[in-house]
Amino acid sequence: MWIAIIIIAAIIIIGVLIYNSLIRSRNRVEEAWADIEVQLKRRYDLIPNLVNTVKGFAAQESGVLERVTEARTKAMGAQTPEEHAKDENMLSGALKSLFAVSEAYPDLKSNQNFMQLQTDLTDTENKIQAARRFYNGNVRDFNTKIEVFPTSIFASMLGFTRKVFFDIDDNGPENQPVDVKF
């Protein structure tokens, strides 16, 4: 009888330890996603200033400015990591087009406000990349944890599911160099 009680107690203790470990891992994934969202918001906040600066120098480039604005709006409305990745690819492509257009306007390229916004945006892009690596590392750890035995048994019983990586397709058509002809 004591052996049965010890076995049941051991199973309960192991279950509690595994559950707590899963909760900690899930919270790390959620914290890492929040870091990405902070950097994306910073990026979204910089874009209107950048568009307005370019608009002052290159009003005839309204198509490019509209694409940037539309891509920003769509990216801000994304709900899942998959939607964010897709919409961020579109926004990155639109921003590349905007910077390519700026090459044709020497006054714009020498404008202090434009240069500062470009620097801030580059810094933000680097922070997004770092946050994405941190998030994906936590997702990898969480997914591994819920797939290995015996944690996988408890994870499936408790409703823990795989998290999705936040991958931005660096090879997609929207991330290829922009061909600008004048």
PDB file of C-alpha atoms in Angstrom:
ATOM      1  CA  MET A   1       0.000   0.000   0.000  1.00  0.00           C
ATOM      2  CA  TRP A   2       2.834   2.409   0.837  1.00  0.00           C
ATOM      3  CA  ILE A   3       4.420   1.693  -2.503  1.00  0.00           C
ATOM      4  CA  ALA A   4       1.220   2.688  -4.317  1.00  0.00           C
ATOM      5  CA  ILE A   5       1.018   5.937  -2.313  1.00  0.00           C
ATOM      6  CA  ILE A   6       4.675   6.733  -3.081  1.00  0.00           C
ATOM      7  CA  ILE A   7       4.161   6.048  -6.799  1.00  0.00           C
ATOM      8  CA  ILE A   8       1.026   8.231  -6.917  1.00  0.00           C
ATOM      9  CA  ALA A   9       2.782  11.006  -4.996  1.00  0.00           C
ATOM     10  CA  ALA A  10       5.780  10.801  -7.356  1.00  0.00           C
ATOM     11  CA  ILE A  11       3.509  11.044 -10.404  1.00  0.00           C
ATOM     12  CA  ILE A  12       1.729  14.064  -8.905  1.00  0.00           C
ATOM     13  CA  ILE A  13       5.024  15.784  -8.056  1.00  0.00           C
ATOM     14  CA  ILE A  14       6.445  15.091 -11.522  1.00  0.00           C
ATOM     15  CA  GLY A  15       3.207  16.352 -13.094  1.00  0.00           C
ATOM     16  CA  VAL A  16       3.349  19.589 -11.080  1.00  0.00           C
ATOM     17  CA  LEU A  17       7.014  20.129 -11.976  1.00  0.00           C
ATOM     18  CA  ILE A  18       6.354  19.528 -15.659  1.00  0.00           C
ATOM     19  CA  TYR A  19       3.290  21.794 -15.634  1.00  0.00           C
ATOM     20  CA  ASN A  20       5.242  24.610 -13.957  1.00  0.00           C
ATOM     21  CA  SER A  21       8.068  24.176 -16.458  1.00  0.00           C
ATOM     22  CA  LEU A  22       5.609  24.403 -19.364  1.00  0.00           C
ATOM     23  CA  ILE A  23       4.028  27.535 -17.911  1.00  0.00           C
ATOM     24  CA  ARG A  24       7.450  29.175 -17.499  1.00  0.00           C
ATOM     25  CA  SER A  25       8.368  28.335 -21.086  1.00  0.00           C
ATOM     26  CA  ARG A  26       5.056  29.591 -22.448  1.00  0.00           C
ATOM     27  CA  ASN A  27       5.461  32.831 -20.496  1.00  0.00           C
ATOM     28  CA  ARG A  28       8.961  33.307 -21.946  1.00  0.00           C
ATOM     29  CA  VAL A  29       7.525  32.899 -25.455  1.00  0.00           C
ATOM     30  CA  GLU A  30       4.801  35.446 -24.704  1.00  0.00           C
ATOM     31  CA  GLU A  31       7.339  37.866 -23.216  1.00  0.00           C
ATOM     32  CA  ALA A  32       9.548  37.507 -26.286  1.00  0.00           C
ATOM     33  CA  TRP A  33       6.550  38.180 -28.553  1.00  0.00           C
ATOM     34  CA  ALA A  34       5.775  41.313 -26.538  1.00  0.00           C
ATOM     35  CA  ASP A  35       9.360  42.478 -27.203  1.00  0.00           C
ATOM     36  CA  ILE A  36       8.779  42.050 -30.941  1.00  0.00           C
ATOM     37  CA  GLU A  37       5.520  43.985 -30.734  1.00  0.00           C
ATOM     38  CA  VAL A  38       7.263  46.877 -28.942  1.00  0.00           C
ATOM     39  CA  GLN A  39       9.844  47.135 -31.726  1.00  0.00           C
ATOM     40  CA  LEU A  40       7.213  46.794 -34.455  1.00  0.00           C
ATOM     41  CA  LYS A  41       5.204  49.612 -32.855  1.00  0.00           C
ATOM     42  CA  ARG A  42       8.317  51.768 -32.785  1.00  0.00           C
ATOM     43  CA  ARG A  43       8.780  51.019 -36.478  1.00  0.00           C
ATOM     44  CA  TYR A  44       5.152  51.829 -37.259  1.00  0.00           C
ATOM     45  CA  ASP A  45       5.490  55.141 -35.402  1.00  0.00           C
ATOM     46  CA  LEU A  46       8.553  56.158 -37.439  1.00  0.00           C
ATOM     47  CA  ILE A  47       7.000  55.461 -40.834  1.00  0.00           C
ATOM     48  CA  PRO A  48       4.472  58.363 -40.971  1.00  0.00           C
ATOM     49  CA  ASN A  49       7.256  60.849 -40.214  1.00  0.00           C
ATOM     50  CA  LEU A  50       9.400  59.301 -42.912  1.00  0.00           C
ATOM     51  CA  VAL A  51       6.539  59.383 -45.438  1.00  0.00           C
ATOM     52  CA  ASN A  52       5.784  63.032 -44.627  1.00  0.00           C
ATOM     53  CA  THR A  53       9.434  63.979 -45.024  1.00  0.00           C
ATOM     54  CA  VAL A  54       9.674  62.261 -48.403  1.00  0.00           C
ATOM     55  CA  LYS A  55       6.328  63.730 -49.444  1.00  0.00           C
ATOM     56  CA  GLY A  56       7.738  67.231 -48.943  1.00  0.00           C
ATOM     57  CA  PHE A  57      10.563  66.539 -51.387  1.00  0.00           C
ATOM     58  CA  ALA A  58       9.041  64.014 -53.780  1.00  0.00           C
ATOM     59  CA  ALA A  59       5.306  64.599 -53.964  1.00  0.00           C
ATOM     60  CA  GLN A  60       5.199  63.023 -57.440  1.00  0.00           C
ATOM     61  CA  GLU A  61       6.115  59.661 -55.876  1.00  0.00           C
ATOM     62  CA  SER A  62       2.645  59.250 -54.401  1.00  0.00           C
ATOM     63  CA  GLY A  63       2.336  55.611 -55.526  1.00  0.00           C
ATOM     64  CA  VAL A  64       5.331  54.567 -53.441  1.00  0.00           C
ATOM     65  CA  LEU A  65       4.120  56.613 -50.479  1.00  0.00           C
ATOM     66  CA  GLU A  66       0.673  55.026 -50.697  1.00  0.00           C
ATOM     67  CA  ARG A  67       2.160  51.508 -50.812  1.00  0.00           C
ATOM     68  CA  VAL A  68       4.205  52.236 -47.690  1.00  0.00           C
ATOM     69  CA  THR A  69       1.166  53.620 -45.879  1.00  0.00           C
ATOM     70  CA  GLU A  70      -1.044  50.692 -46.933  1.00  0.00           C
ATOM     71  CA  ALA A  71       1.603  48.136 -45.937  1.00  0.00           C
ATOM     72  CA  ARG A  72       2.031  49.843 -42.549  1.00  0.00           C
ATOM     73  CA  THR A  73      -1.725  49.799 -41.926  1.00  0.00           C
ATOM     74  CA  LYS A  74      -1.989  46.146 -42.879  1.00  0.00           C
ATOM     75  CA  ALA A  75       0.999  45.180 -40.715  1.00  0.00           C
ATOM     76  CA  MET A  76      -0.456  47.035 -37.732  1.00  0.00           C
ATOM     77  CA  GLY A  77      -3.659  44.993 -38.058  1.00  0.00           C
ATOM     78  CA  ALA A  78      -1.927  41.603 -38.063  1.00  0.00           C
ATOM     79  CA  GLN A  79      -2.991  39.324 -35.224  1.00  0.00           C
ATOM     80  CA  THR A  80      -0.842  36.193 -35.439  1.00  0.00           C
ATOM     81  CA  PRO A  81       2.894  35.684 -35.954  1.00  0.00           C
ATOM     82  CA  GLU A  82       2.128  34.264 -39.420  1.00  0.00           C
ATOM     83  CA  GLU A  83       0.145  37.366 -40.405  1.00  0.00           C
ATOM     84  CA  HIS A  84       2.834  39.618 -38.947  1.00  0.00           C
ATOM     85  CA  ALA A  85       5.563  37.842 -40.918  1.00  0.00           C
ATOM     86  CA  LYS A  86       3.638  38.137 -44.201  1.00  0.00           C
ATOM     87  CA  ASP A  87       2.692  41.767 -43.653  1.00  0.00           C
ATOM     88  CA  GLU A  88       6.161  42.723 -42.402  1.00  0.00           C
ATOM     89  CA  ASN A  89       7.612  41.310 -45.625  1.00  0.00           C
ATOM     90  CA  MET A  90       5.309  43.582 -47.607  1.00  0.00           C
ATOM     91  CA  LEU A  91       6.203  46.583 -45.444  1.00  0.00           C
ATOM     92  CA  SER A  92       9.942  45.918 -45.784  1.00  0.00           C
ATOM     93  CA  GLY A  93       9.570  45.782 -49.557  1.00  0.00           C
ATOM     94  CA  ALA A  94       7.624  49.038 -49.609  1.00  0.00           C
ATOM     95  CA  LEU A  95      10.244  50.740 -47.437  1.00  0.00           C
ATOM     96  CA  LYS A  96      12.997  49.539 -49.774  1.00  0.00           C
ATOM     97  CA  SER A  97      11.117  51.169 -52.636  1.00  0.00           C
ATOM     98  CA  LEU A  98      10.819  54.376 -50.646  1.00  0.00           C
ATOM     99  CA  PHE A  99      14.550  54.463 -49.916  1.00  0.00           C
ATOM    100  CA  ALA A 100      15.317  53.678 -53.545  1.00  0.00           C
ATOM    101  CA  VAL A 101      13.181  56.620 -54.642  1.00  0.00           C
ATOM    102  CA  SER A 102      14.973  58.878 -52.168  1.00  0.00           C
ATOM    103  CA  GLU A 103      18.221  58.234 -54.069  1.00  0.00           C
ATOM    104  CA  ALA A 104      16.886  60.370 -56.932  1.00  0.00           C
ATOM    105  CA  TYR A 105      16.436  63.406 -54.679  1.00  0.00           C
ATOM    106  CA  PRO A 106      19.772  64.838 -53.457  1.00  0.00           C
ATOM    107  CA  ASP A 107      18.023  67.463 -51.316  1.00  0.00           C
ATOM    108  CA  LEU A 108      16.089  64.722 -49.547  1.00  0.00           C
ATOM    109  CA  LYS A 109      19.191  62.594 -48.982  1.00  0.00           C
ATOM    110  CA  SER A 110      20.926  65.540 -47.355  1.00  0.00           C
ATOM    111  CA  ASN A 111      17.917  66.520 -45.226  1.00  0.00           C
ATOM    112  CA  GLN A 112      18.833  66.116 -41.550  1.00  0.00           C
ATOM    113  CA  ASN A 113      15.336  64.941 -40.559  1.00  0.00           C
ATOM    114  CA  PHE A 114      15.291  62.286 -43.284  1.00  0.00           C
ATOM    115  CA  MET A 115      18.761  61.083 -42.362  1.00  0.00           C
ATOM    116  CA  GLN A 116      17.805  60.817 -38.675  1.00  0.00           C
ATOM    117  CA  LEU A 117      14.595  58.939 -39.499  1.00  0.00           C
ATOM    118  CA  GLN A 118      16.527  56.581 -41.747  1.00  0.00           C
ATOM    119  CA  THR A 119      19.046  55.951 -38.959  1.00  0.00           C
ATOM    120  CA  ASP A 120      16.262  55.393 -36.415  1.00  0.00           C
ATOM    121  CA  LEU A 121      14.500  52.982 -38.765  1.00  0.00           C
ATOM    122  CA  THR A 122      17.715  51.042 -39.386  1.00  0.00           C
ATOM    123  CA  ASP A 123      18.290  50.818 -35.624  1.00  0.00           C
ATOM    124  CA  THR A 124      14.719  49.624 -35.139  1.00  0.00           C
ATOM    125  CA  GLU A 125      15.130  46.998 -37.880  1.00  0.00           C
ATOM    126  CA  ASN A 126      18.197  45.673 -36.041  1.00  0.00           C
ATOM    127  CA  LYS A 127      16.230  45.531 -32.778  1.00  0.00           C
ATOM    128  CA  ILE A 128      13.377  43.703 -34.502  1.00  0.00           C
ATOM    129  CA  GLN A 129      15.849  41.168 -35.839  1.00  0.00           C
ATOM    130  CA  ALA A 130      17.335  40.635 -32.362  1.00  0.00           C
ATOM    131  CA  ALA A 131      13.859  40.348 -30.795  1.00  0.00           C
ATOM    132  CA  ARG A 132      12.869  37.878 -33.512  1.00  0.00           C
ATOM    133  CA  ARG A 133      15.897  35.698 -32.781  1.00  0.00           C
ATOM    134  CA  PHE A 134      15.087  35.786 -29.050  1.00  0.00           C
ATOM    135  CA  TYR A 135      11.435  34.906 -29.712  1.00  0.00           C
ATOM    136  CA  ASN A 136      12.306  32.081 -32.111  1.00  0.00           C
ATOM    137  CA  GLY A 137      14.797  30.659 -29.591  1.00  0.00           C
ATOM    138  CA  ASN A 138      12.106  30.587 -26.919  1.00  0.00           C
ATOM    139  CA  VAL A 139       9.617  29.039 -29.358  1.00  0.00           C
ATOM    140  CA  ARG A 140      12.180  26.361 -30.271  1.00  0.00           C
ATOM    141  CA  ASP A 141      12.734  25.557 -26.585  1.00  0.00           C
ATOM    142  CA  PHE A 142       8.998  25.486 -25.843  1.00  0.00           C
ATOM    143  CA  ASN A 143       8.190  23.294 -28.857  1.00  0.00           C
ATOM    144  CA  THR A 144      11.003  20.907 -27.960  1.00  0.00           C
ATOM    145  CA  LYS A 145       9.782  20.731 -24.391  1.00  0.00           C
ATOM    146  CA  ILE A 146       6.209  19.797 -25.371  1.00  0.00           C
ATOM    147  CA  GLU A 147       7.427  17.184 -27.848  1.00  0.00           C
ATOM    148  CA  VAL A 148       9.834  15.190 -25.658  1.00  0.00           C
ATOM    149  CA  PHE A 149       8.818  12.327 -23.431  1.00  0.00           C
ATOM    150  CA  PRO A 150       7.387  12.406 -20.739  1.00  0.00           C
ATOM    151  CA  THR A 151       6.532  16.103 -20.985  1.00  0.00           C
ATOM    152  CA  SER A 152       4.645  15.471 -24.226  1.00  0.00           C
ATOM    153  CA  ILE A 153       2.094  13.354 -22.354  1.00  0.00           C
ATOM    154  CA  PHE A 154       1.339  16.085 -19.835  1.00  0.00           C
ATOM    155  CA  ALA A 155       1.497  18.838 -22.484  1.00  0.00           C
ATOM    156  CA  SER A 156      -1.146  17.186 -24.657  1.00  0.00           C
ATOM    157  CA  MET A 157      -3.366  16.423 -21.650  1.00  0.00           C
ATOM    158  CA  LEU A 158      -3.102  20.044 -20.482  1.00  0.00           C
ATOM    159  CA  GLY A 159      -3.739  21.568 -23.921  1.00  0.00           C
ATOM    160  CA  PHE A 160      -0.282  22.984 -24.651  1.00  0.00           C
ATOM    161  CA  THR A 161       0.261  23.324 -28.394  1.00  0.00           C
ATOM    162  CA  ARG A 162       3.195  24.219 -30.594  1.00  0.00           C
ATOM    163  CA  LYS A 163       4.015  27.891 -31.048  1.00  0.00           C
ATOM    164  CA  VAL A 164       4.792  29.318 -34.475  1.00  0.00           C
ATOM    165  CA  PHE A 165       8.147  30.812 -35.396  1.00  0.00           C
ATOM    166  CA  PHE A 166       8.243  34.430 -36.545  1.00  0.00           C
ATOM    167  CA  ASP A 167      10.034  34.041 -39.842  1.00  0.00           C
ATOM    168  CA  ILE A 168      10.498  36.850 -42.293  1.00  0.00           C
ATOM    169  CA  ASP A 169      11.243  35.608 -45.776  1.00  0.00           C
ATOM    170  CA  ASP A 170      14.480  37.352 -46.680  1.00  0.00           C
ATOM    171  CA  ASN A 171      14.324  35.757 -50.134  1.00  0.00           C
ATOM    172  CA  GLY A 172      10.781  36.759 -51.023  1.00  0.00           C
ATOM    173  CA  PRO A 173      10.139  39.019 -54.016  1.00  0.00           C
ATOM    174  CA  GLU A 174       9.339  41.940 -51.727  1.00  0.00           C
ATOM    175  CA  ASN A 175      12.811  41.711 -50.209  1.00  0.00           C
ATOM    176  CA  GLN A 176      14.790  41.719 -53.436  1.00  0.00           C
ATOM    177  CA  PRO A 177      16.706  44.834 -54.459  1.00  0.00           C
ATOM    178  CA  VAL A 178      14.470  47.444 -56.020  1.00  0.00           C
ATOM    179  CA  ASP A 179      15.206  48.298 -59.640  1.00  0.00           C
ATOM    180  CA  VAL A 180      14.723  52.043 -60.004  1.00  0.00           C
ATOM    181  CA  LYS A 181      14.941  53.631 -63.448  1.00  0.00           C
ATOM    182  CA  PHE A 182      14.716  57.329 -64.200  1.00  0.00           C
TER     183      PHE A 182
END
